[in-house]
PDB file of C-alpha atoms in Angstrom:
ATOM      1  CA  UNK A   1     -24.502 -16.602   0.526  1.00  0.00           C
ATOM      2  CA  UNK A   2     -23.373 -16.172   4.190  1.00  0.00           C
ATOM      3  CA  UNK A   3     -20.000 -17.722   5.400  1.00  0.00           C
ATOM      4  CA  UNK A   4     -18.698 -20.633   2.631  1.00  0.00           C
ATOM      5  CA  UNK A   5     -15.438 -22.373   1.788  1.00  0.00           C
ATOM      6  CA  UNK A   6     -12.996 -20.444  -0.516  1.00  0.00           C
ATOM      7  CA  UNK A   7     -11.985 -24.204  -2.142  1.00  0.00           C
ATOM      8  CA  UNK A   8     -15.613 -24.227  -3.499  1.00  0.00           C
ATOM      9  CA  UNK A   9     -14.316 -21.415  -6.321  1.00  0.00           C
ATOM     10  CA  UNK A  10     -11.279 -23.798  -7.263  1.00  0.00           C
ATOM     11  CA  UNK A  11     -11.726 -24.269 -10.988  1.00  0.00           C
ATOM     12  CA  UNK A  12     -12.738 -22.333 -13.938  1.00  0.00           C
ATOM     13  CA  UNK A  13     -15.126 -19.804 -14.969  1.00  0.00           C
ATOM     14  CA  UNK A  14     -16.188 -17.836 -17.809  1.00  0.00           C
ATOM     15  CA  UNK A  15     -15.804 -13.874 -17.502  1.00  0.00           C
ATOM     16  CA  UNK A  16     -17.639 -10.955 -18.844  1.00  0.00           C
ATOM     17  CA  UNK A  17     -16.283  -7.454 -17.758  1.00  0.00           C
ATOM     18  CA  UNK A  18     -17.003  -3.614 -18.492  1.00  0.00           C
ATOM     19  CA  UNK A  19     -14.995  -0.860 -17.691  1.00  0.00           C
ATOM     20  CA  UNK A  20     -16.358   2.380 -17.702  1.00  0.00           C
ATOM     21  CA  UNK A  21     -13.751   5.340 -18.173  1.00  0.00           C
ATOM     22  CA  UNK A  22     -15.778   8.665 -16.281  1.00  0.00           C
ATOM     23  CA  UNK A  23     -12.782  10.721 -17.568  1.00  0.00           C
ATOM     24  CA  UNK A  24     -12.897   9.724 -21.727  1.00  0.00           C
ATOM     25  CA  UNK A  25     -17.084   8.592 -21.604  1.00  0.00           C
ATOM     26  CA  UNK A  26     -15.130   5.516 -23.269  1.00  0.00           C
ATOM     27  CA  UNK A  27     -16.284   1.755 -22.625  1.00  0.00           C
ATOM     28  CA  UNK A  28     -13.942  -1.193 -22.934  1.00  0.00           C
ATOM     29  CA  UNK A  29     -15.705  -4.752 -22.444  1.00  0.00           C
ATOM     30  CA  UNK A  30     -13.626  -8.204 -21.585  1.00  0.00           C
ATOM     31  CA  UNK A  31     -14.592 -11.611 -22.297  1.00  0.00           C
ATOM     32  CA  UNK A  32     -12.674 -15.134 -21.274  1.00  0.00           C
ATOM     33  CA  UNK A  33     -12.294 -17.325 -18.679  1.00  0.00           C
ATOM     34  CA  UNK A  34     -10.436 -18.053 -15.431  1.00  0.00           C
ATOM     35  CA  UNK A  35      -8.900 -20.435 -13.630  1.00  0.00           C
ATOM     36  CA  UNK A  36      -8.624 -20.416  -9.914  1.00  0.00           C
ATOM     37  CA  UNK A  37      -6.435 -23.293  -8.654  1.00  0.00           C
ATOM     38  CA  UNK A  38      -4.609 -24.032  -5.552  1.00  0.00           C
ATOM     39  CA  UNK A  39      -1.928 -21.444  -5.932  1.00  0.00           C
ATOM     40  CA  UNK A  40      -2.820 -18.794  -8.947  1.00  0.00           C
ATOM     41  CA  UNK A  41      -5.878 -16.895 -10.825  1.00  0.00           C
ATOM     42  CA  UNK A  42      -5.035 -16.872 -14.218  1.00  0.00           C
ATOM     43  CA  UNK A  43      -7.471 -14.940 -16.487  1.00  0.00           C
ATOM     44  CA  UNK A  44      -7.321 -15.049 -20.046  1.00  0.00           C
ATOM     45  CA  UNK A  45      -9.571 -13.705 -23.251  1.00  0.00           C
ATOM     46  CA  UNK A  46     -10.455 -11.173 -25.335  1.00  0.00           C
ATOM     47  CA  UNK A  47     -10.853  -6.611 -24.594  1.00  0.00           C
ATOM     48  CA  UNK A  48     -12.577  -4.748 -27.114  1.00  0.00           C
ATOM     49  CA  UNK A  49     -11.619  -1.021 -27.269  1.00  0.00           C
ATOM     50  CA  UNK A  50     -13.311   1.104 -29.113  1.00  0.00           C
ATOM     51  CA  UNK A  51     -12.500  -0.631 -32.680  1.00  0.00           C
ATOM     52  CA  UNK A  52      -9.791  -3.022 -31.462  1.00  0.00           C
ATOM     53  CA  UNK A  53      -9.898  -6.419 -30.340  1.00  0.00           C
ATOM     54  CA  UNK A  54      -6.372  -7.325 -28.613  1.00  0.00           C
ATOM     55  CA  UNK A  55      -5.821 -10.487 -26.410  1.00  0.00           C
ATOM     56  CA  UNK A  56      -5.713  -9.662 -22.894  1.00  0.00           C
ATOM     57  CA  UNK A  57      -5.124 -11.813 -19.730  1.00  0.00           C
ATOM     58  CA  UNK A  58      -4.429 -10.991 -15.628  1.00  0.00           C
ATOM     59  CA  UNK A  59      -2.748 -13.309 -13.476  1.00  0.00           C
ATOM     60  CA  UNK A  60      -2.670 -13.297  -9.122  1.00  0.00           C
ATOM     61  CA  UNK A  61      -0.518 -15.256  -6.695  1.00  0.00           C
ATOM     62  CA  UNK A  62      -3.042 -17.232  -4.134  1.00  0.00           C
ATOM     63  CA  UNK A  63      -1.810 -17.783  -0.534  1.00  0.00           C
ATOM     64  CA  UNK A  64      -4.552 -19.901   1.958  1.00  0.00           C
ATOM     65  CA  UNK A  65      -5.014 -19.527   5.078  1.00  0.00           C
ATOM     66  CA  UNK A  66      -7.743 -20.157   7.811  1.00  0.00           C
ATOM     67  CA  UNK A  67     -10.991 -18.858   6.412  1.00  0.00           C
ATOM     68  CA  UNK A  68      -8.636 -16.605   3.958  1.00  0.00           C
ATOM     69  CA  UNK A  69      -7.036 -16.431   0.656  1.00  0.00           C
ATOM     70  CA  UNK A  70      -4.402 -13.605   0.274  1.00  0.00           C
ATOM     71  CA  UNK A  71      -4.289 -12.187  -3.400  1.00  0.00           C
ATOM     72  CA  UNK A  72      -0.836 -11.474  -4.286  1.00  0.00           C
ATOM     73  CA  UNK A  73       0.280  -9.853  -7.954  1.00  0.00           C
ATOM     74  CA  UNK A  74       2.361 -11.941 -10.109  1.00  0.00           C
ATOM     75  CA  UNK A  75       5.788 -10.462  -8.222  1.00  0.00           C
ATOM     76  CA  UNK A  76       4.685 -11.594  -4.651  1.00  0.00           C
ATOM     77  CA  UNK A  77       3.419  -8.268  -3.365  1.00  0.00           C
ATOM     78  CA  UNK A  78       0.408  -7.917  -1.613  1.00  0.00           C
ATOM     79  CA  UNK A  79      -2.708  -6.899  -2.940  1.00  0.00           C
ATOM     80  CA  UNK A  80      -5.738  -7.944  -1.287  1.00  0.00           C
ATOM     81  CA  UNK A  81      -7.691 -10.428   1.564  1.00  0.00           C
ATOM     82  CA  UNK A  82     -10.479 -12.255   0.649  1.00  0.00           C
ATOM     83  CA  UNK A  83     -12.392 -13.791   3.428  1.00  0.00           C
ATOM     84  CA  UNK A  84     -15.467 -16.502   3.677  1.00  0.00           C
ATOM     85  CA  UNK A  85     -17.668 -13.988   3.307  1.00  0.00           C
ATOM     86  CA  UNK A  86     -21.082 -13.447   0.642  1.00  0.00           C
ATOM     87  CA  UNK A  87     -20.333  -9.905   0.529  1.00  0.00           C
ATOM     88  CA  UNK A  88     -16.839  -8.169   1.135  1.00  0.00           C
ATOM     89  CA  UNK A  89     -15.061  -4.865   0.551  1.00  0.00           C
ATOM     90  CA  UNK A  90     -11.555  -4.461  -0.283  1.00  0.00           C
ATOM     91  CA  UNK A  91      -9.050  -1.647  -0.709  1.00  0.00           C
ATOM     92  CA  UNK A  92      -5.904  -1.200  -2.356  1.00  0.00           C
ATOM     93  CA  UNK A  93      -3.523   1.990  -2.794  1.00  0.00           C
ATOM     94  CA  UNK A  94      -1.201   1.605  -5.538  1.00  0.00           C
ATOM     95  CA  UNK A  95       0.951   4.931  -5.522  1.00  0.00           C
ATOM     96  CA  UNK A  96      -1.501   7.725  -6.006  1.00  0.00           C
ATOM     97  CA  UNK A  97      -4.467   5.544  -7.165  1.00  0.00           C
ATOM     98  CA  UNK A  98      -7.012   4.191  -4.659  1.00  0.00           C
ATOM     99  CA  UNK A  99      -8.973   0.844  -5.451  1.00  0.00           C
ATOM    100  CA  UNK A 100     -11.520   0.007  -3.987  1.00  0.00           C
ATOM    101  CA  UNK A 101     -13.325  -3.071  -4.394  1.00  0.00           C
ATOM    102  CA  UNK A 102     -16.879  -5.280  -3.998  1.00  0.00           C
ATOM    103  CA  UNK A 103     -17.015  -8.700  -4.055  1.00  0.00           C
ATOM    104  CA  UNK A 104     -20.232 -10.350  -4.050  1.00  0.00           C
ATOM    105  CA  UNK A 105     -20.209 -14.396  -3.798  1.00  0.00           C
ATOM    106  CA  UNK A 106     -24.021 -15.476  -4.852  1.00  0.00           C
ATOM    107  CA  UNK A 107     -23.198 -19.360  -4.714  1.00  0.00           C
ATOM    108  CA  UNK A 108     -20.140 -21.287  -5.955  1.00  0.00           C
ATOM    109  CA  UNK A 109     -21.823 -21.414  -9.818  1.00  0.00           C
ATOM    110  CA  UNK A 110     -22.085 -17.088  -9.454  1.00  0.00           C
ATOM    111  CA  UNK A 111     -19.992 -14.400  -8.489  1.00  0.00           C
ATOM    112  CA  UNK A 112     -19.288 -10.787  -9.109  1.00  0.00           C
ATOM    113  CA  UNK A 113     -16.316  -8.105  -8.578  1.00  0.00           C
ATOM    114  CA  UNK A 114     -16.374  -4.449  -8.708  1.00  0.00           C
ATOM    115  CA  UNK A 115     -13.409  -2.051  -8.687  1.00  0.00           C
ATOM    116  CA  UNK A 116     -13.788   1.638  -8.491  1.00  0.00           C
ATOM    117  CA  UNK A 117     -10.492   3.039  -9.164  1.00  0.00           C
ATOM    118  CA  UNK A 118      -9.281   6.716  -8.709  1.00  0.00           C
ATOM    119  CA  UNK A 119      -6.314   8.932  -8.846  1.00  0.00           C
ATOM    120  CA  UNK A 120      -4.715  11.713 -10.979  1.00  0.00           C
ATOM    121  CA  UNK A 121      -5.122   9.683 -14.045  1.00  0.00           C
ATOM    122  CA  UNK A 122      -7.812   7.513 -13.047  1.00  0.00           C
ATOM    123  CA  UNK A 123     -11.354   7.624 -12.662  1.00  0.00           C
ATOM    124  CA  UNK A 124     -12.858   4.545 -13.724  1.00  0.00           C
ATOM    125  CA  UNK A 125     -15.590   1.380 -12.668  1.00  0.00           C
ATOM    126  CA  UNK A 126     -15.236  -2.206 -13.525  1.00  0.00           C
ATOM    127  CA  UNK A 127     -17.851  -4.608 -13.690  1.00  0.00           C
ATOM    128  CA  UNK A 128     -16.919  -8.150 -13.770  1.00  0.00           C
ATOM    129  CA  UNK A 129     -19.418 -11.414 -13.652  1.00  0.00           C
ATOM    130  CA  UNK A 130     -18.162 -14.855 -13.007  1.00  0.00           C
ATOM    131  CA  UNK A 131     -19.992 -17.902 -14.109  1.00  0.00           C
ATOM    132  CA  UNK A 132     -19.435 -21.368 -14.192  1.00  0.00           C
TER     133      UNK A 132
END
């Protein structure tokens, strides 16, 4: 998918994410949905750890612009730009940690993001898939 509208991803979507820890060999997985509206992504579901099953959601500020949506964490502060584009790379320091990030927009039914994260503490890859 080459240049698109942003409003085509309004609405919600079902989730599936893995998170692979390099530094503890440990694998958490995610599954749940998301909804994208006109001013938030709210993700909500289920992370299982190891033995555990806990509730888990994430939740953005959205801002559009021209061609643009800016991703803003639930306080206001930026994050990250997404632009109309198939395939886009993000980054995103947060203190010591660097993010950096792969979006891949297949149609407005398929989507993917992934997040390679290090830092002192960190050193971890997350795999998400978005379907309608």
């Amino acid at each position: 998918m080459k240049d698109f509208d942003l409003s085509e991803f309004l609405g919600e979507w079902q989730v599936r994410r893995r998170i692979s820890d390099a530094q503890t060999g440990l694998v958490t997985r995610f599954q749940g949905t998301a909804q994208i509206s006109d001013n938030a992504f709210h993700e909500t579901g289920m992370i299982q750890f190891q033995n555990q099953r806990l509730s888990s959601q994430r939740q953005y500020l959205l801002e559009w612009g021209d061609g643009v949506v800016e991703v803003r964490r639930p306080d206001g502060s930026p994050f990250i730009t997404l632009e109309s584009q198939g395939i886009q790379r993000v980054v995103h320091h947060c203190g010591d940690d660097l993010y950096r990030g792969l979006f891949m927009f297949a149609s407005n039914r398929r989507w993917a993001e992934i997040w390679t994260v290090r830092g002192p503490r960190k050193n971890y890859r997350s795999v998400s898939q978005y379907r309608r």
